[in-house]
Amino acid sequence: MDELYAVLNTKIFSITFTCLVYLLSQKLYARSRNFFLFHPVLLSIAVLIAYLKISGVSYETYKEGGDYISFFLGPAVVALGVPLYLQIEEIRAQKGPILISLIIGCIIGILSGVFFAFLFGGTKEVIFSIAPKSVTTPIAMGISGSIGGIPSLTAIIVVLVGIFGGIVGVPILKALKITNPKAMGLGMGACAHGVGTAAVSEEGQVHAAYGGLALGLCGVITAILTPLFMNVVWPLMEMWK
Amino acid sequence: MIKSLTYIFGCLLLGEIIQTFGHLSIPGSIIGMLLLTAALHFKILLLDDVKRFATILNKNMAFLFVPPGVALIQYISTIQSQLLAIVGSCVLSTIIVLIVVAFTMQKLDKTNG
């Protein structure tokens, strides 16, 4: 029995089990016709946390194996350069409207998130972890770490933001009569990164291309602006207190 | 495959070096992404050189979020005590960003309605 338990503590077990849980979550998500609570990332995280609680395996032990998977977030961000390159001509043709919309969106995204978190009594580490919430997880985690937030808390927040935006986004836009495909794509990619892009992609190809564009550009814009803004905003908030 | 691994990790490495030596707060991976975009655009690298590894990463990015997400186990009490700050700000801010970006783009886009 002790030997069996020792197996649970190995890196290989953590890696294999993570893959298996994700694989089954994907199947369940497809079976449930993409029911939001069965989103594979959300479901896998819930199952793995339940497993750690029940088995008594510590998070630190799990992380030793999990790090081999999350390590690839670095090259995954670099690889986003490929879709960005493929859309360069598109960006050039429409660069004014696209850049204006996204820069305004990123500024409002950072400031409104930080402002509401402050208003609702968030602590410093929570406010800093929320600042990059609208962009794709690896970028958001990088920003969070560099400004003094908690990258793994940011990761959770980003995933939840994505799922929320992915569910409510398209119905909200339709209710407001915002039906321009480029506008819908940009809005969804800007507010809910990859999950929002996936959701709006079901509406059409132009939606998908602009979603991906917003995902990439917002990542870059937010990475540049967040450290600058937090240098100014946080001292103001401290004075306010 | 090895070629695409070399170039993508090469861009990441260069990005990390630029971040470290430039004392930048932009993550090295984002600098690497921009370097890759530029290298493809200026034909320093060809799409075929990087496509294999890049496609695998692009298609399976969501999976990579799982282990960092499990770290939630360490923040359950933080999230419980800060529930309104976290959930309230994310819900409001996400809706605002969505509407502002989509509305602005719809107004500025004269090419079609």
Coordinates of C-alpha atoms in Angstrom, one line a residue:
Chain A
M1 CA 0.0 0.0 0.0
D2 CA 2.8 2.3 0.9
E3 CA 4.4 1.6 -2.5
L4 CA 1.2 2.4 -4.3
Y5 CA 0.9 5.7 -2.4
A6 CA 4.5 6.5 -3.4
V7 CA 3.5 6.2 -7.0
L8 CA 1.0 9.0 -6.5
N9 CA 3.8 11.3 -5.5
T10 CA 5.8 10.8 -8.6
K11 CA 6.1 13.4 -11.4
I12 CA 5.1 10.9 -14.0
F13 CA 1.9 10.2 -12.2
S14 CA 1.0 13.9 -11.9
I15 CA 1.6 14.4 -15.6
T16 CA -0.2 11.3 -16.7
F17 CA -3.2 11.9 -14.4
T18 CA -3.4 15.6 -15.6
C19 CA -3.5 14.4 -19.3
L20 CA -6.1 11.8 -18.5
V21 CA -8.4 14.1 -16.6
Y22 CA -8.2 16.7 -19.4
L23 CA -8.9 14.1 -22.0
L24 CA -12.0 12.9 -20.2
S25 CA -13.1 16.5 -19.5
Q26 CA -12.9 17.2 -23.3
K27 CA -15.1 14.2 -24.0
L28 CA -17.6 15.2 -21.4
Y29 CA -17.7 18.8 -22.6
A30 CA -18.4 17.6 -26.2
R31 CA -21.1 15.2 -24.9
S32 CA -22.8 18.0 -23.0
R33 CA -22.8 20.1 -26.1
N34 CA -20.4 22.6 -24.7
F35 CA -22.3 23.2 -21.4
F36 CA -20.2 26.0 -19.8
L37 CA -19.8 24.3 -16.4
F38 CA -18.1 21.4 -18.2
H39 CA -15.5 23.6 -19.9
P40 CA -12.5 21.3 -20.0
V41 CA -10.1 23.7 -18.2
L42 CA -12.6 24.4 -15.5
L43 CA -13.6 20.8 -15.0
S44 CA -10.0 19.5 -15.0
I45 CA -9.0 22.0 -12.4
A46 CA -12.0 21.1 -10.2
V47 CA -11.3 17.3 -10.5
L48 CA -7.6 17.7 -9.8
I49 CA -8.3 19.8 -6.8
A50 CA -10.8 17.3 -5.5
Y51 CA -8.2 14.6 -6.1
L52 CA -5.5 16.4 -4.1
K53 CA -7.9 17.0 -1.2
I54 CA -9.0 13.4 -1.1
S55 CA -5.6 11.7 -1.7
G56 CA -3.8 14.0 0.6
V57 CA -1.0 14.5 -2.0
S58 CA 0.3 18.1 -1.5
Y59 CA 0.0 20.7 -4.1
E60 CA 3.8 21.2 -4.1
T61 CA 4.2 17.5 -5.0
Y62 CA 1.6 17.8 -7.8
K63 CA 3.3 20.9 -9.0
E64 CA 6.6 19.2 -9.6
G65 CA 4.9 17.2 -12.4
G66 CA 2.5 19.9 -13.4
D67 CA 5.4 22.3 -14.1
Y68 CA 6.5 20.2 -17.0
I69 CA 3.1 21.0 -18.6
S70 CA 2.9 24.6 -17.7
F71 CA 6.5 25.2 -18.8
F72 CA 5.2 25.1 -22.4
L73 CA 3.1 28.3 -21.8
G74 CA 6.3 30.3 -22.6
P75 CA 6.8 28.8 -26.1
A76 CA 3.0 28.8 -26.5
V77 CA 3.0 32.6 -26.3
V78 CA 5.8 32.8 -28.8
A79 CA 3.8 30.6 -31.1
L80 CA 1.0 33.2 -31.1
G81 CA 3.3 35.1 -33.4
V82 CA 2.2 32.8 -36.2
P83 CA -1.5 33.8 -36.3
L84 CA -0.4 37.4 -35.7
Y85 CA 1.9 37.2 -38.7
L86 CA -0.9 35.7 -40.8
Q87 CA -3.2 38.6 -40.0
I88 CA -0.7 41.4 -40.7
E89 CA -2.3 42.4 -44.0
E90 CA -5.7 42.5 -42.4
I91 CA -4.3 44.7 -39.6
R92 CA -2.7 47.0 -42.2
A93 CA -5.9 47.6 -44.1
Q94 CA -7.9 48.4 -41.0
K95 CA -5.2 49.5 -38.7
G96 CA -6.8 52.8 -37.5
P97 CA -10.2 51.5 -36.4
I98 CA -8.6 48.2 -35.0
L99 CA -5.9 50.0 -33.0
I100 CA -8.2 52.7 -31.7
S101 CA -10.9 50.2 -30.5
L102 CA -8.3 47.9 -28.9
I103 CA -6.2 50.5 -27.2
I104 CA -9.4 52.1 -25.7
G105 CA -10.5 48.6 -24.7
C106 CA -7.2 47.7 -23.0
I107 CA -7.0 50.9 -21.1
I108 CA -10.6 50.5 -19.9
G109 CA -10.1 46.8 -19.2
I110 CA -7.1 47.5 -16.9
L111 CA -8.5 50.6 -15.2
S112 CA -12.1 49.3 -14.7
G113 CA -10.9 46.0 -13.3
V114 CA -8.5 47.6 -10.9
F115 CA -11.0 50.3 -9.9
F116 CA -13.9 47.9 -9.1
A117 CA -11.5 45.5 -7.3
F118 CA -10.4 48.5 -5.2
L119 CA -14.0 49.7 -4.7
F120 CA -15.1 46.3 -3.5
G121 CA -12.3 46.1 -1.0
G122 CA -9.7 44.0 -2.8
T123 CA -6.3 43.7 -1.2
K124 CA -3.1 44.8 -3.0
E125 CA -2.2 41.3 -4.2
V126 CA -5.8 40.8 -5.5
I127 CA -5.9 44.1 -7.3
F128 CA -2.6 43.5 -9.0
S129 CA -3.6 40.0 -10.0
I130 CA -6.8 41.3 -11.5
A131 CA -5.1 44.1 -13.6
P132 CA -4.2 41.8 -16.6
K133 CA -7.4 39.7 -16.4
S134 CA -8.7 40.3 -20.0
V135 CA -5.7 38.8 -21.9
T136 CA -4.7 35.3 -22.6
T137 CA -3.4 33.3 -19.6
P138 CA 0.3 33.0 -20.3
I139 CA 0.6 36.7 -21.1
A140 CA -1.5 37.6 -18.1
M141 CA 0.6 35.4 -15.8
G142 CA 3.7 37.0 -17.1
I143 CA 2.3 40.5 -16.5
S144 CA 1.0 39.6 -13.1
G145 CA 4.4 38.2 -12.1
S146 CA 6.3 41.3 -13.3
I147 CA 4.0 43.8 -11.5
G148 CA 3.8 42.0 -8.2
G149 CA 0.6 40.1 -8.5
I150 CA 0.2 36.3 -7.9
P151 CA 0.5 34.6 -11.3
S152 CA -1.4 31.5 -10.3
L153 CA -4.3 33.6 -8.9
T154 CA -4.2 35.6 -12.2
A155 CA -4.4 32.3 -14.1
I156 CA -7.6 31.3 -12.2
I157 CA -9.2 34.8 -12.7
V158 CA -8.3 34.8 -16.4
V159 CA -9.9 31.4 -17.0
L160 CA -13.0 32.4 -15.1
V161 CA -13.2 35.8 -17.0
G162 CA -12.9 33.9 -20.3
I163 CA -15.6 31.4 -19.5
F164 CA -17.9 34.2 -18.3
G165 CA -17.3 36.4 -21.4
G166 CA -17.6 33.4 -23.7
I167 CA -21.1 32.7 -22.4
V168 CA -22.6 36.1 -22.0
G169 CA -20.7 38.0 -24.7
V170 CA -22.5 37.1 -28.0
P171 CA -26.0 37.5 -26.5
I172 CA -25.1 40.9 -25.1
L173 CA -23.8 42.1 -28.4
K174 CA -26.9 40.9 -30.2
A175 CA -29.2 42.5 -27.7
L176 CA -27.3 45.8 -28.2
K177 CA -27.6 45.4 -32.0
I178 CA -23.8 45.3 -32.4
T179 CA -23.8 42.8 -35.3
N180 CA -20.8 44.0 -37.4
P181 CA -18.6 40.8 -37.6
K182 CA -15.4 42.7 -37.1
A183 CA -16.8 44.5 -34.1
M184 CA -18.1 41.3 -32.5
G185 CA -14.8 39.5 -33.1
L186 CA -12.7 42.3 -31.7
G187 CA -15.0 42.8 -28.7
M188 CA -15.0 39.1 -27.7
G189 CA -11.2 38.6 -28.2
A190 CA -10.5 41.8 -26.2
C191 CA -12.8 41.0 -23.2
A192 CA -12.5 37.2 -23.0
H193 CA -9.2 36.2 -24.9
G194 CA -9.1 32.7 -26.3
V195 CA -12.4 31.5 -24.8
G196 CA -14.2 34.5 -26.2
T197 CA -12.6 34.0 -29.6
A198 CA -13.7 30.4 -29.6
A199 CA -17.3 31.4 -28.8
V200 CA -17.5 34.1 -31.4
S201 CA -15.8 31.9 -34.0
E202 CA -19.1 29.9 -34.2
E203 CA -20.7 33.0 -35.7
G204 CA -18.4 33.1 -38.8
Q205 CA -14.9 33.3 -40.2
V206 CA -14.5 37.1 -40.1
H207 CA -15.6 37.0 -36.4
A208 CA -12.9 34.3 -35.8
A209 CA -10.1 36.3 -37.6
Y210 CA -10.9 39.5 -35.6
G211 CA -11.2 37.6 -32.4
G212 CA -7.7 36.1 -32.9
L213 CA -6.4 39.5 -33.8
A214 CA -7.8 41.1 -30.6
L215 CA -6.4 38.3 -28.6
G216 CA -2.9 38.9 -29.8
L217 CA -2.9 42.7 -30.0
C218 CA -4.6 43.1 -26.6
G219 CA -1.9 40.8 -25.1
V220 CA 0.8 43.1 -26.4
I221 CA -0.9 46.4 -25.6
T222 CA -1.9 45.2 -22.1
A223 CA 1.6 43.9 -21.4
I224 CA 3.0 47.3 -22.2
L225 CA 0.4 49.4 -20.4
T226 CA -0.3 47.5 -17.2
P227 CA 3.1 48.1 -15.6
L228 CA 3.0 51.8 -16.5
F229 CA -0.6 52.2 -15.2
M230 CA 0.0 50.4 -12.0
N231 CA 3.0 52.6 -11.2
V232 CA 0.6 55.5 -11.2
V233 CA -2.7 54.0 -10.1
W234 CA -1.5 52.1 -7.0
P235 CA 0.1 55.1 -5.3
L236 CA -3.1 57.1 -5.9
M237 CA -5.1 54.2 -4.4
E238 CA -2.9 54.1 -1.4
M239 CA -3.4 57.9 -0.9
W240 CA -7.2 57.4 -1.1
K241 CA -7.2 54.9 1.7
Chain B
M1 CA 10.0 19.2 -36.0
I2 CA 13.4 19.9 -34.4
K3 CA 13.8 22.9 -36.7
S4 CA 10.6 24.5 -35.4
L5 CA 11.5 23.6 -31.8
T6 CA 14.8 25.4 -32.3
Y7 CA 13.3 28.5 -33.8
I8 CA 10.5 28.9 -31.3
F9 CA 12.7 28.3 -28.2
G10 CA 15.3 30.5 -29.9
C11 CA 12.7 33.4 -30.1
L12 CA 11.8 32.7 -26.4
L13 CA 15.5 32.8 -25.4
L14 CA 16.1 36.0 -27.3
G15 CA 13.0 37.5 -25.7
E16 CA 14.2 36.5 -22.2
I17 CA 17.6 37.9 -22.9
I18 CA 16.2 41.2 -24.1
Q19 CA 13.9 41.4 -21.1
T20 CA 16.7 40.7 -18.6
F21 CA 19.3 43.1 -20.2
G22 CA 16.8 45.8 -21.0
H23 CA 15.2 45.6 -17.5
L24 CA 11.8 45.5 -19.2
S25 CA 8.6 44.6 -17.4
I26 CA 7.1 43.0 -20.6
P27 CA 7.4 39.2 -20.3
G28 CA 10.2 37.7 -22.4
S29 CA 7.6 35.4 -24.0
I30 CA 5.7 38.4 -25.5
I31 CA 9.0 39.9 -26.8
G32 CA 9.6 36.4 -28.3
M33 CA 6.2 36.5 -29.9
L34 CA 6.9 39.9 -31.5
L35 CA 10.3 38.7 -32.6
L36 CA 8.7 35.6 -34.3
T37 CA 6.1 37.8 -36.0
A38 CA 8.8 40.2 -37.3
A39 CA 11.1 37.3 -38.4
L40 CA 8.2 35.8 -40.4
H41 CA 7.2 39.1 -41.8
F42 CA 10.7 40.0 -43.0
K43 CA 11.3 36.4 -44.3
I44 CA 14.1 35.8 -41.9
L45 CA 12.1 32.7 -41.0
L46 CA 9.6 30.9 -43.2
L47 CA 6.2 29.7 -42.0
D48 CA 7.2 26.1 -42.8
D49 CA 10.2 26.4 -40.5
V50 CA 8.1 27.0 -37.4
K51 CA 4.7 25.6 -38.3
R52 CA 4.8 22.2 -36.8
F53 CA 5.6 23.0 -33.2
A54 CA 3.7 26.3 -33.4
T55 CA 0.5 24.5 -34.5
I56 CA 0.7 22.0 -31.7
L57 CA 1.1 24.8 -29.2
N58 CA -1.7 27.0 -30.7
K59 CA -4.2 24.2 -30.8
N60 CA -3.6 22.9 -27.3
M61 CA -2.9 26.1 -25.4
A62 CA -5.9 25.6 -23.1
F63 CA -4.5 22.4 -21.7
L64 CA -1.4 24.2 -20.5
F65 CA -3.6 26.3 -18.2
V66 CA -4.6 23.3 -16.1
P67 CA -1.6 22.9 -13.7
P68 CA -1.4 26.7 -12.9
G69 CA -5.2 26.6 -12.4
V70 CA -4.8 23.8 -9.8
A71 CA -2.9 26.4 -7.8
L72 CA -6.4 27.7 -6.9
I73 CA -6.2 25.2 -4.1
Q74 CA -3.8 27.5 -2.4
Y75 CA -6.0 30.6 -2.9
I76 CA -9.4 29.2 -1.9
S77 CA -9.4 31.2 1.3
T78 CA -8.2 34.4 -0.5
I79 CA -11.0 34.1 -3.1
Q80 CA -13.6 33.4 -0.4
S81 CA -12.6 36.4 1.6
Q82 CA -12.3 38.6 -1.5
L83 CA -15.2 37.2 -3.4
L84 CA -16.9 40.5 -4.2
A85 CA -13.7 42.2 -5.2
I86 CA -12.7 39.4 -7.6
V87 CA -16.1 38.3 -9.1
G88 CA -17.7 41.8 -9.1
S89 CA -14.8 43.5 -10.7
C90 CA -14.3 40.8 -13.3
V91 CA -18.0 40.6 -14.3
L92 CA -18.4 44.4 -14.6
S93 CA -15.1 45.1 -16.3
T94 CA -15.5 42.2 -18.8
I95 CA -18.9 43.5 -19.9
I96 CA -17.7 47.1 -20.2
V97 CA -14.7 46.1 -22.3
L98 CA -16.8 44.0 -24.6
I99 CA -19.3 46.8 -25.2
V100 CA -16.7 49.6 -25.6
V101 CA -14.5 47.7 -28.0
A102 CA -17.4 46.3 -30.2
F103 CA -19.3 49.6 -30.2
T104 CA -16.1 51.6 -31.1
M105 CA -15.2 49.2 -33.9
Q106 CA -18.8 49.2 -35.3
K107 CA -18.8 53.0 -35.4
L108 CA -15.3 53.3 -37.0
D109 CA -15.7 50.6 -39.5
K110 CA -17.0 52.3 -42.7
T111 CA -16.4 49.4 -45.0
N112 CA -19.5 47.5 -44.1
G113 CA -22.3 47.6 -41.6

